[in-house]
GROMACS .gro file of C-alpha atoms in nm:
model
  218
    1UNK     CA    1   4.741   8.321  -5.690
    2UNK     CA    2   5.060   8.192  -5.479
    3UNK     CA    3   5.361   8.078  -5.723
    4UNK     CA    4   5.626   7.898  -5.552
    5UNK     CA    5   5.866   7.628  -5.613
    6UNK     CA    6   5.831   7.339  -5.422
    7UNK     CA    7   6.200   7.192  -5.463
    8UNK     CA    8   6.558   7.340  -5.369
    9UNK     CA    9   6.489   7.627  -5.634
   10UNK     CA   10   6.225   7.789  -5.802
   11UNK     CA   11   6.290   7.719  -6.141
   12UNK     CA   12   6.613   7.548  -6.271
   13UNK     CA   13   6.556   7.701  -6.650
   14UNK     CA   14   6.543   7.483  -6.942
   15UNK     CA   15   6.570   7.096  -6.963
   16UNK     CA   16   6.891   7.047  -7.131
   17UNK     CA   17   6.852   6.694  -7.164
   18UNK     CA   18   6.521   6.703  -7.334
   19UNK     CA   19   6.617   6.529  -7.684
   20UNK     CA   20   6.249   6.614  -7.747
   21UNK     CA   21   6.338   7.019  -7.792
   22UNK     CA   22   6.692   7.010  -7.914
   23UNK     CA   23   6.611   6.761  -8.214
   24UNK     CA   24   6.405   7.054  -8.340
   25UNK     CA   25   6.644   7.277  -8.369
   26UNK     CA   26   6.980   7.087  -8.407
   27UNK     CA   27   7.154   7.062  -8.733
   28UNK     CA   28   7.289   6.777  -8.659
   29UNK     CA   29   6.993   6.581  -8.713
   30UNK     CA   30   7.075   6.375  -8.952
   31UNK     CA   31   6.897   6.054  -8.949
   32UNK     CA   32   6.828   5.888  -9.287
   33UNK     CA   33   6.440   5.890  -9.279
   34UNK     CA   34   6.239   6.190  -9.496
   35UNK     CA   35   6.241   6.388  -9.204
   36UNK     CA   36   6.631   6.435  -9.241
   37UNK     CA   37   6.579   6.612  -9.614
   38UNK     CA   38   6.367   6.901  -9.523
   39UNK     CA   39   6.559   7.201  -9.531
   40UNK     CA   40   6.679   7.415  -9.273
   41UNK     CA   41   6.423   7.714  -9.361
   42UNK     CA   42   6.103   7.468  -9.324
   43UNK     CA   43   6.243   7.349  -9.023
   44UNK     CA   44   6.259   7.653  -8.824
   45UNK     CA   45   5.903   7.736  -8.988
   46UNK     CA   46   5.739   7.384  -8.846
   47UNK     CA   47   5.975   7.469  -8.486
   48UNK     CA   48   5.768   7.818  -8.459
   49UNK     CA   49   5.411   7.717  -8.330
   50UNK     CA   50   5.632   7.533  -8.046
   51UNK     CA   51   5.808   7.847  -7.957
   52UNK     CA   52   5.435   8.052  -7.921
   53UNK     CA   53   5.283   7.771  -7.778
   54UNK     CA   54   5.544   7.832  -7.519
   55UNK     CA   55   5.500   8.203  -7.479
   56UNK     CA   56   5.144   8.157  -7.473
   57UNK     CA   57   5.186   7.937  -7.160
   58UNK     CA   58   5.323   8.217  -6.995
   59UNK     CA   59   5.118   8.492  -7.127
   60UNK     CA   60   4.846   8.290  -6.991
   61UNK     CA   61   5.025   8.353  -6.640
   62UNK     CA   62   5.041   8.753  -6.717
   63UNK     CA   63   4.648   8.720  -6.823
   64UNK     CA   64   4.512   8.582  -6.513
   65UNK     CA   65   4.262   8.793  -6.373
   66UNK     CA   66   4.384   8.829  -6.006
   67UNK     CA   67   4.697   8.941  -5.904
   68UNK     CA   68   4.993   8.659  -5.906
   69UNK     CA   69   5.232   8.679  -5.599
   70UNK     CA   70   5.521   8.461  -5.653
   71UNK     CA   71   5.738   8.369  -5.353
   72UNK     CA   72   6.119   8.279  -5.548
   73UNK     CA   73   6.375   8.081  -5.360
   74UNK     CA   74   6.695   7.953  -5.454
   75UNK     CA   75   6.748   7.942  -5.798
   76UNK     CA   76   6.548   8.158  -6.077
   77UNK     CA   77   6.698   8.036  -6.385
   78UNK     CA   78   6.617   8.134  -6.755
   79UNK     CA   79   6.262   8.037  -6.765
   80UNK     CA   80   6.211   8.119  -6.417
   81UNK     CA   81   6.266   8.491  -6.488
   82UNK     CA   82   6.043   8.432  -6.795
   83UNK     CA   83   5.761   8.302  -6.559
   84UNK     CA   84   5.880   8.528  -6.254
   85UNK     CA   85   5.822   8.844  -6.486
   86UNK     CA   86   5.463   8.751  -6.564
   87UNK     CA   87   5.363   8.804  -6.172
   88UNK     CA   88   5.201   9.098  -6.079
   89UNK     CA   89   5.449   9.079  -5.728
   90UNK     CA   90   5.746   8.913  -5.706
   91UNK     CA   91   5.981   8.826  -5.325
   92UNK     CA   92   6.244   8.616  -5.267
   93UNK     CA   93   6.469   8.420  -4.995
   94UNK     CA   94   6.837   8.587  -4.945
   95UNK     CA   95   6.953   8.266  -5.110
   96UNK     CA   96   6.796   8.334  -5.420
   97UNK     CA   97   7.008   8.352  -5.798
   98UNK     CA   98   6.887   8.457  -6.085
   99UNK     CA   99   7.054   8.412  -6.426
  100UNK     CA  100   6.938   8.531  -6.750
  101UNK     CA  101   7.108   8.257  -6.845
  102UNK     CA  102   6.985   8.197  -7.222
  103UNK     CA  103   7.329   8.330  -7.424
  104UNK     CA  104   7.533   8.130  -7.235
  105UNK     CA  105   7.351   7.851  -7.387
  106UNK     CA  106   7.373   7.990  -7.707
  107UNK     CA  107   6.998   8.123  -7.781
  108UNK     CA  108   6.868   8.467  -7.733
  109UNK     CA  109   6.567   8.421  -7.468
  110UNK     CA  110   6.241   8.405  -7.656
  111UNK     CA  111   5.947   8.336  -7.432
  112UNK     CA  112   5.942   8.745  -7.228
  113UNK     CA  113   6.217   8.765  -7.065
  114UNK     CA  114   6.334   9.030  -7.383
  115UNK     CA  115   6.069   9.204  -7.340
  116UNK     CA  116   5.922   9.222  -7.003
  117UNK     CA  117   6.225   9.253  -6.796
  118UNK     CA  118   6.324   9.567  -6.942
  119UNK     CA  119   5.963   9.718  -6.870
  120UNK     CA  120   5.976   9.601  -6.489
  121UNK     CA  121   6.315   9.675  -6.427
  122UNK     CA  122   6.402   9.957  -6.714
  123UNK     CA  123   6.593   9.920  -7.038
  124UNK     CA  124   6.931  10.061  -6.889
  125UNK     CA  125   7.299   9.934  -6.883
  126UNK     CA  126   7.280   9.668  -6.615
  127UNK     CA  127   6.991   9.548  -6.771
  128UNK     CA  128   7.138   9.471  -7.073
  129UNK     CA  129   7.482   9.324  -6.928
  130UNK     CA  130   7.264   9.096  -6.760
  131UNK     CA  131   7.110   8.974  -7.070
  132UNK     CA  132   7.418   8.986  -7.294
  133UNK     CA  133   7.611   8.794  -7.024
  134UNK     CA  134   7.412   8.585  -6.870
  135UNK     CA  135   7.581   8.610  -6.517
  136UNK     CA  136   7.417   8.577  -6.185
  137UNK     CA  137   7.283   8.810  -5.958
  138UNK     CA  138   7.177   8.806  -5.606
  139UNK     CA  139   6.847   8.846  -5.427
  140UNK     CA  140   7.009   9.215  -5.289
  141UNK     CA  141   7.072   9.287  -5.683
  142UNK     CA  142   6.689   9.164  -5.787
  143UNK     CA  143   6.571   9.425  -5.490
  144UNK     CA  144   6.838   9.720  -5.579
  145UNK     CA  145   6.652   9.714  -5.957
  146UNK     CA  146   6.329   9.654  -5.911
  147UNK     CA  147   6.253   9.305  -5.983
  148UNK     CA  148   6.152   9.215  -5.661
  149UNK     CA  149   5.995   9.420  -5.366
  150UNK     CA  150   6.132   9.277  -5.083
  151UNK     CA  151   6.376   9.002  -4.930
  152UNK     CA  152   6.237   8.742  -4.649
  153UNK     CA  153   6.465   8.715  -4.307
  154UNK     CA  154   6.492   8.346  -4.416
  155UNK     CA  155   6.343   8.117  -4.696
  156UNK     CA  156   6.159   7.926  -4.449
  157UNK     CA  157   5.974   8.296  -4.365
  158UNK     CA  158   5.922   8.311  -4.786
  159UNK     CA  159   5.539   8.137  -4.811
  160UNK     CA  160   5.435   8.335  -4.466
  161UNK     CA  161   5.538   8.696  -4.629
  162UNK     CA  162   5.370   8.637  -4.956
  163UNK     CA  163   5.092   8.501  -4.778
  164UNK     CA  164   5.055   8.806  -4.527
  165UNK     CA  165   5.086   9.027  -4.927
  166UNK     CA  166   4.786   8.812  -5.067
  167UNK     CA  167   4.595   8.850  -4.747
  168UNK     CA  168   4.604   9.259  -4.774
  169UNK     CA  169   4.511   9.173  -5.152
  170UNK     CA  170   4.211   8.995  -5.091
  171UNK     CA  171   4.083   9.198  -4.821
  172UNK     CA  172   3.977   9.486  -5.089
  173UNK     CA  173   3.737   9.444  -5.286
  174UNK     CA  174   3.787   9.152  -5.588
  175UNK     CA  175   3.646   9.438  -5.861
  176UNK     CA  176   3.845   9.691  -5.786
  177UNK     CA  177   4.164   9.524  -5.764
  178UNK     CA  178   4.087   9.277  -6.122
  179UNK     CA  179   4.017   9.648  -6.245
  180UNK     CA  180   4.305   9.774  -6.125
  181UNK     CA  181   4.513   9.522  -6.280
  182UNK     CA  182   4.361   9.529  -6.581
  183UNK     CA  183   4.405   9.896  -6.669
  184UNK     CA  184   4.805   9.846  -6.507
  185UNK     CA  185   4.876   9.569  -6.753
  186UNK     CA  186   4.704   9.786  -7.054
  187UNK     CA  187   4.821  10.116  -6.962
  188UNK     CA  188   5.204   9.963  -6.922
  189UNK     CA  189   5.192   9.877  -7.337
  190UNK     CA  190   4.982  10.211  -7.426
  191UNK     CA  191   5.012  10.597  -7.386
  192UNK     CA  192   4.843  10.788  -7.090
  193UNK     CA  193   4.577  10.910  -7.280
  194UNK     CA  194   4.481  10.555  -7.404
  195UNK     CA  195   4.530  10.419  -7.054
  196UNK     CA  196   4.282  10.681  -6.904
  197UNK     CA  197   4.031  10.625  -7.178
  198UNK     CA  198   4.055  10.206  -7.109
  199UNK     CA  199   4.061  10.272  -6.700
  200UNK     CA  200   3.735  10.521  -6.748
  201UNK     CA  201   3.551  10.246  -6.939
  202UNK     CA  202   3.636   9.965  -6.729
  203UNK     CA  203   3.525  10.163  -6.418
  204UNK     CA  204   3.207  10.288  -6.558
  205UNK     CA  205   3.109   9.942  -6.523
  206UNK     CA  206   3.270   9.882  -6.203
  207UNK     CA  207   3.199  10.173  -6.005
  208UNK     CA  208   2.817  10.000  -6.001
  209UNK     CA  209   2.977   9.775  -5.787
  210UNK     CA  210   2.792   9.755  -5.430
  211UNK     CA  211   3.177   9.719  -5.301
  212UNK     CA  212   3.193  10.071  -5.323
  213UNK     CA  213   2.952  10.152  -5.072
  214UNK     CA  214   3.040   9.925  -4.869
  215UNK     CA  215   3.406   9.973  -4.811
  216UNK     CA  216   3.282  10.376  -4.687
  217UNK     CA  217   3.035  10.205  -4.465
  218UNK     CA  218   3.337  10.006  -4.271
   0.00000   0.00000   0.00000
């Protein structure tokens, strides 16, 4: 699967002018209908199932059975890097910015940035001053951490490198690499031991594949 924006960025992060969200979550909601005299505490209990309906659209993304290549250009903002962090490879233009940018906006991300960033990238200091701050960083900084594995020339060379990625994808066999992304995505949340145990079980299955054979045969 190909993700790509189609506009001058990627992802722009959060719809600040959505009255839809905000009204959910803004104290100073205070029309006179019924609505207005629930309490703050059964509020934020009824504004829940929107927040993991949320995360579930992404963990959707994470769940897909074949690997997710997402080309990023211009800017990767707040729920970019949510949606961004769910692909199995990530590249970007030189123009690129990313921004945590949630506590600038006065909310704590809450749909995996938290926690997969740290797991791509590791849970050290820059990590965190990029989450506590909310600044921007370059396409070069993405690359020097981990986030993404390489920078196009240009953004108009973006779709053409992740395409030439996805073509060395799908030229191996489609078990083998849905296996092999399977037992990644388990083994990244689990010890060794459990990881070997899932990857053995899974492959058990898959080494009946006739792929097998055939890929010693070319």
């Amino acid at each position: 699967v190909l993700l790509s924006g189609s506009g001058k960025g990627f992802c722009g992060g959060i719809d600040i002018t959505d009255e839809k969200f905000f009204s959910g979550i803004s104290p100073d909601n205070s029309s006179d209908d019924e609505e207005s005299s629930i309490d703050m505490a059964r509020k934020a209990l009824a504004f829940k199932p929107q927040i993991t309906e949320m995360q579930a659209a992404f963990t959707a993304l994470e769940e897909c059975p074949v690997p997710v290549v997402a080309a990023i250009h211009g800017a990767c903002v707040g729920a970019g890097i949510d949606m961004t962090c769910c692909a199995d490879v990530r590249i970007c233009s030189p123009n690129t910015v990313f921004s945590i940018r949630e506590a600038r906006l006065g909310l704590a991300a809450d749909v995996g940035t938290l926690q997969r960033f740290p797991k791509l990238v590791g849970f050290g200091s820059r990590v965190r001053e990029l989450c506590f701050t909310g600044e921007d960083f370059s396409s070069e900084d993405a690359l020097n951490i981990g986030f993404v594995s390489r920078i196009s020339k240009s953004e108009s060379q973006l779709l053409g490198e992740a395409n030439k990625i996805i073509s060395k994808i799908i030229a191996n066999s489609p078990v083998a690499v849905t296996v092999t992304k399977s037992s990644l995505n388990y083994s990244r949340d689990h010890t060794v031991r459990e990881g070997l145990d899932h990857v053995a079980l899974t492959n058990s299955a898959a080494l009946m594949s006739e792929d097998l054979v055939k890929s010693f045969m070319m």
